[in-house]
XYZ file of C-alpha atoms in Angstrom:
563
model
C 0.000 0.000 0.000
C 3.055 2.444 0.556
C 4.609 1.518 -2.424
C 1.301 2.386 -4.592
C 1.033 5.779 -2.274
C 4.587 6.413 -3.317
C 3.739 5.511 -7.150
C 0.775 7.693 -7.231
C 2.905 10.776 -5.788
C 5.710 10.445 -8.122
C 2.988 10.429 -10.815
C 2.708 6.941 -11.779
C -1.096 5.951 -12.300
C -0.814 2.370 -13.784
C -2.508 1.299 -10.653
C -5.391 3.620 -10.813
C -8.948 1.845 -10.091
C -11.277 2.007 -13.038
C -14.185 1.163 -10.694
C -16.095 3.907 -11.748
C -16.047 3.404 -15.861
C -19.295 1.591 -16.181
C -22.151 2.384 -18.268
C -25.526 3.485 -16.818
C -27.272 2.617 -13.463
C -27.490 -0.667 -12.119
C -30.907 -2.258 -12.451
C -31.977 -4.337 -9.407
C -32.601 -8.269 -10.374
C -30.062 -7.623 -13.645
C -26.495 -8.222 -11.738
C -24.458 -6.154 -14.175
C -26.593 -6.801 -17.610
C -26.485 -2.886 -17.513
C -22.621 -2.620 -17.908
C -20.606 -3.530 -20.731
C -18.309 -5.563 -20.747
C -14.626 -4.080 -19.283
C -11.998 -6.159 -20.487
C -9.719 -4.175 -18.573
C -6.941 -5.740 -15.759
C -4.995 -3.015 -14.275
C -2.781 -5.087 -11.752
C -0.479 -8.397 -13.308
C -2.298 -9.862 -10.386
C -5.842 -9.232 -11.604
C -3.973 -10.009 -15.497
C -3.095 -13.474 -13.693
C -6.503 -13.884 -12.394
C -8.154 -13.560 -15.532
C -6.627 -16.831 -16.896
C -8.471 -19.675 -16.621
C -6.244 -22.764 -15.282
C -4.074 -24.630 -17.966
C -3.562 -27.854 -16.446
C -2.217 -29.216 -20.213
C -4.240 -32.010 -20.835
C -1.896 -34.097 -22.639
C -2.812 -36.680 -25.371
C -1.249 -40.557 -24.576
C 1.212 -39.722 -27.040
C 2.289 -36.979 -24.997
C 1.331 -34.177 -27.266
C -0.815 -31.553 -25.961
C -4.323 -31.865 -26.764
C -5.937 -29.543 -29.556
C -5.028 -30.432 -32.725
C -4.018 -29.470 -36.088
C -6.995 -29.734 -38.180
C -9.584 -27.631 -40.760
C -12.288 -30.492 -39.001
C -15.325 -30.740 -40.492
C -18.063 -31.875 -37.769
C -21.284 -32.836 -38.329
C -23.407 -33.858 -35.103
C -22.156 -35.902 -32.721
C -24.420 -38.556 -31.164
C -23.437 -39.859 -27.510
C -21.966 -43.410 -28.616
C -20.569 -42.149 -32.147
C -16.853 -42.386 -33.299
C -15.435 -39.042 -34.700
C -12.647 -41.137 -36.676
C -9.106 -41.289 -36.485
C -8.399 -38.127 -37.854
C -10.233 -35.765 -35.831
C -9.598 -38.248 -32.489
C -5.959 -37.493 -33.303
C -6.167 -34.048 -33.539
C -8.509 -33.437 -30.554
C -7.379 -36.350 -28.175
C -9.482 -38.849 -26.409
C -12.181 -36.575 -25.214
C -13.355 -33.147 -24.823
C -11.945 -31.535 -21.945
C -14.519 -30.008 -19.587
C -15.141 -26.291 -19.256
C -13.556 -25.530 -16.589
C -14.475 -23.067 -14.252
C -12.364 -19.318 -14.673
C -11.223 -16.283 -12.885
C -12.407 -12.838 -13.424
C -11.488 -12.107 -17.639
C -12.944 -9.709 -19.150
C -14.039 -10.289 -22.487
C -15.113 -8.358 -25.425
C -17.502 -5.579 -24.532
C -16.821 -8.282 -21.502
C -18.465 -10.910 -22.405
C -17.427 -13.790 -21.660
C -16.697 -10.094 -29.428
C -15.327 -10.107 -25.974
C -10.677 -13.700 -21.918
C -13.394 -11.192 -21.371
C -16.282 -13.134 -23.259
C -19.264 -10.917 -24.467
C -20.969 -9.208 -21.791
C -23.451 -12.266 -21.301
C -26.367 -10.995 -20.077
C -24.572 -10.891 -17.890
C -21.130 -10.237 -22.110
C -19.214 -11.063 -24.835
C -23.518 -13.235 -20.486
C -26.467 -13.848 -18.057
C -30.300 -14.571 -18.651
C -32.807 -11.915 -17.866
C -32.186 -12.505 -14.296
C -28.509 -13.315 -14.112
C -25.717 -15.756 -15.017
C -26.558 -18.657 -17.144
C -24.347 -21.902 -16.333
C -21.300 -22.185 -18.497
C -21.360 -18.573 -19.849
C -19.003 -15.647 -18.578
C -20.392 -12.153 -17.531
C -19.579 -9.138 -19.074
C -15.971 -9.594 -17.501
C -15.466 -12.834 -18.736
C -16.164 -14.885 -15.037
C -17.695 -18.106 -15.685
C -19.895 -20.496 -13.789
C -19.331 -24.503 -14.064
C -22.384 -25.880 -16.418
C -23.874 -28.772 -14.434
C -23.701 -31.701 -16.665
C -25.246 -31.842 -20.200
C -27.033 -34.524 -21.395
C -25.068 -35.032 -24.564
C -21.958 -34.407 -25.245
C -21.447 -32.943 -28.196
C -21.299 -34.790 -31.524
C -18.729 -37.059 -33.434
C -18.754 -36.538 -37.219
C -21.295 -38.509 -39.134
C -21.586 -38.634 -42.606
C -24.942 -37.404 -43.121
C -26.045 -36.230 -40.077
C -28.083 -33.236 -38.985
C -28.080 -31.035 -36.271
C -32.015 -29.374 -35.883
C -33.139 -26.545 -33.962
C -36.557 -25.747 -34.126
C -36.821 -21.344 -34.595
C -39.656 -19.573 -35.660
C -40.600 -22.677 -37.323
C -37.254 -23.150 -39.172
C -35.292 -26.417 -38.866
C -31.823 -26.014 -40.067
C -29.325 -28.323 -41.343
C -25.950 -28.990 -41.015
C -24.483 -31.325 -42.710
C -21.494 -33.455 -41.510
C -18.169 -33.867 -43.878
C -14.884 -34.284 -43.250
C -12.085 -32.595 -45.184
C -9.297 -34.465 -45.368
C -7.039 -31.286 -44.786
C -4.751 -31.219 -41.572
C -3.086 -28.331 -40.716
C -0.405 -27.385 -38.747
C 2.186 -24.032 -37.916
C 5.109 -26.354 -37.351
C 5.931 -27.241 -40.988
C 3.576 -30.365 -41.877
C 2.187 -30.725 -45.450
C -0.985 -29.575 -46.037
C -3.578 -31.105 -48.821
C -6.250 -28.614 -50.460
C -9.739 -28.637 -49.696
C -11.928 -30.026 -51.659
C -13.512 -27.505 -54.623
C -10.845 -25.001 -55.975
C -13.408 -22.546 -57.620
C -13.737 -19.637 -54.838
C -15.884 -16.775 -56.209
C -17.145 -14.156 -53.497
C -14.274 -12.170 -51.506
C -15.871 -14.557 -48.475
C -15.453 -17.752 -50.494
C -13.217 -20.300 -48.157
C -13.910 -23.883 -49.105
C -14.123 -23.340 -52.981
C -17.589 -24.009 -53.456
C -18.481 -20.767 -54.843
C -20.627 -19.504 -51.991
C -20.058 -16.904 -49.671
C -18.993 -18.044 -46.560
C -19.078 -16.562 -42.936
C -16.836 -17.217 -39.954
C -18.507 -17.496 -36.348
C -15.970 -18.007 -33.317
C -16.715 -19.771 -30.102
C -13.561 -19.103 -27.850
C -13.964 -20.755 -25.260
C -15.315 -24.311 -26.654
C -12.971 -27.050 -26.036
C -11.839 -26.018 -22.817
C -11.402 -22.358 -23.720
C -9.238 -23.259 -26.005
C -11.322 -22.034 -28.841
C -12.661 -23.018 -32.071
C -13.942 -20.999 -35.295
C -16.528 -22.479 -37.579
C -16.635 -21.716 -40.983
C -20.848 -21.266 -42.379
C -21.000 -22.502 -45.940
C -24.378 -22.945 -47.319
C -25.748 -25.804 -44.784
C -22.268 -26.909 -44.218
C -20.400 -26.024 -40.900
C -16.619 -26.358 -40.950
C -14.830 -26.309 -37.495
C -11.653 -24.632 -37.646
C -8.735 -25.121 -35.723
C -4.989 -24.983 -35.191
C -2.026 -27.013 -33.729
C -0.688 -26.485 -30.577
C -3.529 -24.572 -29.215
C -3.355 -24.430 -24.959
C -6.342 -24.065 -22.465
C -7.743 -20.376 -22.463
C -5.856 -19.275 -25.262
C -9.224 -18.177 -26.721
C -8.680 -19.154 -29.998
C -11.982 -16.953 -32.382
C -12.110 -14.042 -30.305
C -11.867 -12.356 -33.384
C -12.339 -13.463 -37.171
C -12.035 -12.338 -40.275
C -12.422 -13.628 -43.888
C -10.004 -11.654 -46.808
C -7.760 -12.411 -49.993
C -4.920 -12.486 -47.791
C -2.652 -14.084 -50.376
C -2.810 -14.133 -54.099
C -4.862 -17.050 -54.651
C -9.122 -16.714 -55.501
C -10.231 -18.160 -51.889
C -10.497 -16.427 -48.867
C -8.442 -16.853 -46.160
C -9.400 -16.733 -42.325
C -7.814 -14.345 -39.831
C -8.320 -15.673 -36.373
C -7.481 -13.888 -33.004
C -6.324 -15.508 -30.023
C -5.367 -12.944 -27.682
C -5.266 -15.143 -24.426
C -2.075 -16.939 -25.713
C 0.853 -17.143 -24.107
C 4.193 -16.500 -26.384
C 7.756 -17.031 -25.082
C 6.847 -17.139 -21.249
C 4.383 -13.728 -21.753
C 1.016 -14.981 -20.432
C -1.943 -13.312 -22.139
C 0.187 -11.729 -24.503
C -2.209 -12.813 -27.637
C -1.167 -14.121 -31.075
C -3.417 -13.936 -34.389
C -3.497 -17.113 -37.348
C -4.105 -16.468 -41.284
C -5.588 -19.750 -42.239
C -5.704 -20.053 -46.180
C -8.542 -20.875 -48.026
C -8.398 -23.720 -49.989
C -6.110 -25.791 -47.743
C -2.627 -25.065 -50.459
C -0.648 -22.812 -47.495
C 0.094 -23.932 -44.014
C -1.325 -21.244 -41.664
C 0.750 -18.056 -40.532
C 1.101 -17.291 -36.784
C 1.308 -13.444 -36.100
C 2.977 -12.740 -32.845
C 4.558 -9.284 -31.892
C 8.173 -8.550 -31.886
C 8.025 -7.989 -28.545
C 5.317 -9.912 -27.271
C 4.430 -7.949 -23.941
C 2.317 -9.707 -21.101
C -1.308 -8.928 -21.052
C -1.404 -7.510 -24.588
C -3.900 -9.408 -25.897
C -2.746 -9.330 -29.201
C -5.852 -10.706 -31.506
C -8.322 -8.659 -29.458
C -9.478 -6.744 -32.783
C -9.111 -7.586 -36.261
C -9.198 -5.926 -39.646
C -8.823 -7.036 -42.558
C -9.253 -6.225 -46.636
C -7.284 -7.514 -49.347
C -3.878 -8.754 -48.420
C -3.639 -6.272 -45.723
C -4.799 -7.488 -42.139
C -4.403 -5.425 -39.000
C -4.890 -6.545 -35.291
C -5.760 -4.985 -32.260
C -3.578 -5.292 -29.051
C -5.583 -2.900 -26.705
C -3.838 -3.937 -23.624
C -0.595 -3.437 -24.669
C 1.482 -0.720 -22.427
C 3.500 1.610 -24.683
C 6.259 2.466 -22.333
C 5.503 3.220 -18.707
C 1.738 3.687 -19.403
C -0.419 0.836 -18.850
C -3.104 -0.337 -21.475
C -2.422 2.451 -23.602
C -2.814 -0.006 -26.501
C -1.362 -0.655 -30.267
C -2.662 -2.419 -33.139
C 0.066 -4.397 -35.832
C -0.219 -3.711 -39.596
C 0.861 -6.594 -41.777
C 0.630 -6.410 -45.662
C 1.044 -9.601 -47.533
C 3.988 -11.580 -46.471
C 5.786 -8.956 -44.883
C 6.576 -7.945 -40.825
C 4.095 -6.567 -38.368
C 4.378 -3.120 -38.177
C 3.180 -1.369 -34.646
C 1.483 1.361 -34.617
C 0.351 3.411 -31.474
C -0.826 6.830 -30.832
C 2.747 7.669 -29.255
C 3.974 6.773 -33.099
C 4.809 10.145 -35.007
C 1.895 11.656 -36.751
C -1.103 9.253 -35.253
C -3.637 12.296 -33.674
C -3.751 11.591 -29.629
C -1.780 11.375 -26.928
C -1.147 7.587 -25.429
C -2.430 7.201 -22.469
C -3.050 4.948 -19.273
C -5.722 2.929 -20.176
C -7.356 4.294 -23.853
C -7.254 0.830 -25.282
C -6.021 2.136 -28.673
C -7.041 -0.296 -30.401
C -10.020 -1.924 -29.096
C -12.192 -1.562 -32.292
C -10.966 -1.578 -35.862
C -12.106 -1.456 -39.594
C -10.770 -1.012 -42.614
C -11.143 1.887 -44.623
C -10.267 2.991 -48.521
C -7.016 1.913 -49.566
C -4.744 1.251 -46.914
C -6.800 3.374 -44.495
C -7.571 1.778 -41.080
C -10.379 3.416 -38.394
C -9.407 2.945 -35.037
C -11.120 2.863 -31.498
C -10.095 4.419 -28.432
C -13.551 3.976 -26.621
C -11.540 4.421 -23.255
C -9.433 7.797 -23.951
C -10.709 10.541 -21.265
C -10.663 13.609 -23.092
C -11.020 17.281 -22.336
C -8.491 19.431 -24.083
C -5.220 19.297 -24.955
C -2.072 16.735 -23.720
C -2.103 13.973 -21.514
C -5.559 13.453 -19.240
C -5.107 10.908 -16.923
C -7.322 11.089 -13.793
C -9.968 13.847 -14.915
C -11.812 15.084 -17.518
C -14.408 13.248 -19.694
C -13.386 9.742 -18.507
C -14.505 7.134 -20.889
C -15.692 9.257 -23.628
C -13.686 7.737 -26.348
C -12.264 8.847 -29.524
C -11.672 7.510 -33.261
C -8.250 7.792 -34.913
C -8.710 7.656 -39.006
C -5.165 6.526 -40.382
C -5.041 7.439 -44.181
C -2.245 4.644 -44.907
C -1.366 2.432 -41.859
C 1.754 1.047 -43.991
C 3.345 4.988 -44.723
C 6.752 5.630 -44.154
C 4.513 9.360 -43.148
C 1.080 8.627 -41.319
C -1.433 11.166 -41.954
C -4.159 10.694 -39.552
C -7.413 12.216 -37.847
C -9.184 11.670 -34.269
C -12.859 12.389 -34.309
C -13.810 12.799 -30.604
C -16.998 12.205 -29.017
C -19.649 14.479 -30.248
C -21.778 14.634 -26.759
C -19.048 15.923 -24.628
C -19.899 13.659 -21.906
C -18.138 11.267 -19.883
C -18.773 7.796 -20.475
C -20.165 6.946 -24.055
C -17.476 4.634 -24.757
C -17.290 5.981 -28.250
C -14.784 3.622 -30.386
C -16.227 0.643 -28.508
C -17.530 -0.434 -32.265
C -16.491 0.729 -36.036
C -17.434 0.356 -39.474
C -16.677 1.929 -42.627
C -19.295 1.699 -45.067
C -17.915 1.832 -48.580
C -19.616 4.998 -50.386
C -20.783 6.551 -47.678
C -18.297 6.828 -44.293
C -17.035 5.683 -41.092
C -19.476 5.091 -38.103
C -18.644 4.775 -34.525
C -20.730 3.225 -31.881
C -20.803 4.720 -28.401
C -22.601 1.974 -26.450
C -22.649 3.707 -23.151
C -24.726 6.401 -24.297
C -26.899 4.370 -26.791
C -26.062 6.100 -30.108
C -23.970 5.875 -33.662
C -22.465 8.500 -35.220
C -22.474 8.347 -38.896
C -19.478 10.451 -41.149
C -19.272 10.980 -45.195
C -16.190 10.106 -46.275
C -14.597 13.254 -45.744
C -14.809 12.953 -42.100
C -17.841 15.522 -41.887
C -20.664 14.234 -39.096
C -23.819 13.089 -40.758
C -26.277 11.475 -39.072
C -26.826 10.536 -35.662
C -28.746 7.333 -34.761
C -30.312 6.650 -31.743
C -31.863 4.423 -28.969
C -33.182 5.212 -25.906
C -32.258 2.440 -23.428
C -29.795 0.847 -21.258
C -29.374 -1.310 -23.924
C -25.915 -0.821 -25.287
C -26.851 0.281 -28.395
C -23.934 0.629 -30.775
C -22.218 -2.626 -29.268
C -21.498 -3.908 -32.143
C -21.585 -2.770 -35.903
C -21.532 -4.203 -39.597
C -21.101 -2.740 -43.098
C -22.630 -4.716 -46.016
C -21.650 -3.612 -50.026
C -24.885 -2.038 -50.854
C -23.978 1.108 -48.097
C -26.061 -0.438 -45.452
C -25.042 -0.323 -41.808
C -26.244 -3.164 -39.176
C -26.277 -1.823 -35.739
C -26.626 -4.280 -32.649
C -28.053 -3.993 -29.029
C -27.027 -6.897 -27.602
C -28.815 -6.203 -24.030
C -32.295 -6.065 -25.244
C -32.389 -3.732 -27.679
C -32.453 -6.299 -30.772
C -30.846 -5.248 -34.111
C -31.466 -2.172 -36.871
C -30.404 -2.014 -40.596
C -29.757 1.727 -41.726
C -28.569 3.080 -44.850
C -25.648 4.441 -44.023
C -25.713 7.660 -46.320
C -28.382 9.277 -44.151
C -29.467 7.067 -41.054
C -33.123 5.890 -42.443
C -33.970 3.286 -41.276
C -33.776 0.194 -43.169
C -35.251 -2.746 -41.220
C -35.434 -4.151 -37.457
C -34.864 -7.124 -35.706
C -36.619 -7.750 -32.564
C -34.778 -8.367 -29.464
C -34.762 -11.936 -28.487
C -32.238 -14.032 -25.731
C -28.503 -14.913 -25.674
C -27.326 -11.690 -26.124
C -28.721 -11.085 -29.577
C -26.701 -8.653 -31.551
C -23.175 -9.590 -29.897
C -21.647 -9.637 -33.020
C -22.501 -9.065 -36.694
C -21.659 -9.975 -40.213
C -22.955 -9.460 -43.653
C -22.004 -12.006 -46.247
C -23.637 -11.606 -49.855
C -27.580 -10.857 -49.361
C -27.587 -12.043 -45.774
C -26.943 -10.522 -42.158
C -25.778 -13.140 -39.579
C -26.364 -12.039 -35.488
C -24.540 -13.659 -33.038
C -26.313 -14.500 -29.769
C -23.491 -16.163 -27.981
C -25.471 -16.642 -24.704
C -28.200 -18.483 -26.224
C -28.571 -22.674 -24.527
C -27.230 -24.590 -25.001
C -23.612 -23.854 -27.152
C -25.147 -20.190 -28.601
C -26.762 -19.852 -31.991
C -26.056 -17.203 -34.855
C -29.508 -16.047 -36.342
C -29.510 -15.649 -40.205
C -31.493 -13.115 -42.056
C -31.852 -12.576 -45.887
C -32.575 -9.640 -47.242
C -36.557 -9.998 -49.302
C -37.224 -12.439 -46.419
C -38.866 -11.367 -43.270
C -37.526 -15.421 -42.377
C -35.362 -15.671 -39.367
C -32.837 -19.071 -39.575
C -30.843 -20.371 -36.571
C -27.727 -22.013 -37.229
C -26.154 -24.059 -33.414
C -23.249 -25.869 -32.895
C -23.716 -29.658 -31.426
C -21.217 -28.794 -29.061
C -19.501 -26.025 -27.856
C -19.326 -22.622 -25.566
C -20.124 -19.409 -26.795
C -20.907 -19.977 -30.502
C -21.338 -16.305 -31.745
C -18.843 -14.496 -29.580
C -17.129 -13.002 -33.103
C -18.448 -12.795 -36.187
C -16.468 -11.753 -39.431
């Protein structure tokens, strides 16, 4: 207690609480529904806590369980055989969840390690935490035991889910494609013909990833949507709570016509750094063995993977808890183009508009913009004037940073502040750019999105009244419409992004819905990673007032990220 007396003297605030940065009132009978989710360790001892236990459950062979595998699962029935292949990569059995320590997830959930604010995120029910989810900071309860177990792969077998009347099918393959990061051959998948920019597996449909980070004992898993065909993803050497889908993204990452998979993992630990994070590039089309991004100087607690962006061959990731010098959580985000080297980027490097500062989370949020042009979220930065704020001002109001070309030798950049000059709207905590119209920035903890042209000039403003954390989570689709989610009860709206009209609604419904979003060709996919069992990801077209729900046999959090 001296010592920190002594820090906070001298100046040094690294220790500071953050108590206080919450959004709204509590509601009695909600627990902390009303907050987002933090995310946010200030202390290596809270950092520590926030890890779930890694007891490295260890195949006969001695290997550590997890696999290197694209797996394709169909449903697995109780007494069913998955096969050698996918027994070798995953081990005997599925580890059970166990329970974890205080992590705060995305929005802190459990997009959310900090999983999405369940609803109690990135996780409760109506009246507090559901078994086997996180809250908003990522703590999770032990499920009591579930019937079945998850599924083995069959080869034509169905998962159903009744919805609204829909059943929905997923059928079971298995790709013959093993993958690995330590040098093993890979073969291609199946169908070579990618079309869309989503196109993965070659089939010449759009595609969709959905992550589930803490499935397989928080080690994570990503599944790939193709038509009525799921596709578990995974990597080798993945450890307990590395959180493997915290963030995905689909992109022409190499020169080839399939997309390729960007996958955060932000809990892992690299060289001895716990938590400092690590992000994959998977390739479409099985040809490349996958890429594993780590810093230069991995830092503990960085969480790189947090964020991702990604157009094109250029992909850049989030590390919003990484310190840039003596101040804590100040936050960077990692530009790679191609084949090349991660280049850091934080708003201490020449030229990026802000000051970096304890706790902004530079980084938190990203999208891509035109060109080379990256929008980043600060939602954390307390701003009132000029230099460093650290202790007063607007805490938690949030800024943007607009990067013209995140790979210039010269950045030219600009920060768009909060427009309400008030503490606490968390504005950065989401961001889109929608091509042909603008950037838009969600400020959850005042229930609004702000809406820019391209030239940076403030449109629109849209609106909700509600505790409802509306602006959580945001999605651009190529016809200049913007999908806006309110994952605590506030369902989902489509606007056109040119002027803020609205274009359609989604009703609110359980598990979170609106956690994360995606568009893929004519549809818009909403995660509702809180939804029982494993979470569910609700399709809608666009002529179709039909809702389709698409669940996992097994799982976690299916829904977390969406990209």
């Amino acid at each position: 207690m001296a010592d920190r007396r002594r820090r906070r003297a001298a100046g040094d605030h690294r220790h500071r609480s953050r108590a206080h940065r919450h959004v709204g009132p509590r509601h009695p009978g909600r627990h902390h529904r009303d907050r987002l989710p933090r995310r946010r360790h200030r202390t290596a001892q809270r950092r520590r806590a926030a890890v779930p236990a890694r007891p490295g459950v260890r195949r006969p062979d001695g290997d550590r369980a997890g696999g290197a595998a694209v797996r394709a699962a169909g449903v697995r029935g109780q007494d069913a055989d998955p096969g050698p292949a996918v027994r070798g990569a995953l081990g005997d059995a599925e580890p059970g969840r166990p329970a974890v320590g205080d992590r705060r997830s995305r929005g802190d959930p459990a997009r959310r390690p900090g999983r999405p604010p369940r609803p109690d995120r990135r996780r409760c029910g109506a009246g507090g935490h559901r078994a086997g989810r996180p809250d908003r900071r990522g703590a999770r309860v032990r499920p009591a035991a579930v019937p079945q177990a998850g599924g083995a792969v069959g080869d034509d077998a169905e998962g159903r889910r009744a919805d609204r009347g829909q059943t929905v099918k997923i059928r079971a393959i298995l790709l013959a494609v093993l993958l690995g990061v330590s040098g093993q051959g890979v073969t291609h998948v199946t169908g070579t013909a990618c079309a869309g920019v989503s196109d993965f597996d070659g089939d010449g449909v759009d595609d969709v990833a959905v992550g589930d980070p803490f499935a397989e004992g928080q080690k994570g898993a990503v599944h790939v949507l193709s038509g009525d065909t799921s596709i578990p993803v995974t990597v080798q050497g993945l450890a307990e709570g590395d959180a493997f889908g915290w963030s995905v993204r689909l992109a022409k990452v190499n020169a080839d016509e399939c997309a390729d998979l960007v996958v955060g993992a932000p809990y892992t630990d690299v060289d001895g750094n716990a938590d400092a994070g690590t992000a994959y590039v998977i390739y479409g089309g099985g040809a490349l063995e996958p890429r594993r991004l780590v810093a230069a100087e991995p830092q503990r607690g960085a969480r790189l993977g947090w964020s991702l962006a990604a157009r094109g061959d250029l992909v850049v990731i989030g590390a919003p808890y990484e310190d840039d010098g003596d101040l804590a959580d100040a936050g960077a985000i990692y530009a790679l183009k191609g084949g090349g080297a991660l280049r850091r980027v934080t708003q201490a490097t020449v030229e990026v508009r802000g000051n970096s500062e304890v706790g902004d989370q530079f980084g938190y949020s990203l999208a891509m913009g035109p060109g080379n042009g990256v929008v980043v979220g600060v939602p954390y930065e307390n701003d009132d004037g000029q230099g460093q704020q650290v202790d007063s001002g607007k805490v938690d109001s949030g800024s943007v940073v607009v990067i013209q070309d995140v790979l210039a030798e010269k950045i030219v950049s600009t920060k768009l502040d909060s427009p309400t000059d008030k503490a606490g709207d968390k504005y950065g905590y989401a961001v889109a750019w929608v091509d042909g119209a603008g950037p838009a920035v969600g400020a959850p903890g005042a229930g609004y999105v702000q809406l820019y042209d391209e030239k940076l000039a403030p449109k629109a403003r849209v609106r909700q009244e509600g505790k409802e954390a509306f602006g959580f989570s945001l999605a651009a689709s190529a016809d200049g419409r913007l999908a806006i989610g309110a994952p605590y009860g506030g369902g989902v709206r489509v606007v056109t992004a040119a002027d803020g009209k609205d274009d359609r609604r989604l009703p609110p419904a359980d598990g979170l819905f609106g956690w994360s979003l995606a568009f893929s060709g004519n549809k818009l996919f909403v995660g509702q990673p809180d939804a029982a069992p494993y979470g569910k990801v609700t399709v809608a077209a666009r002529n179709s007032d039909e809702l389709r729900a698409v669940q996992p046999p097994k799982g976690a959090d299916f829904g977390v990220s969406l990209g």
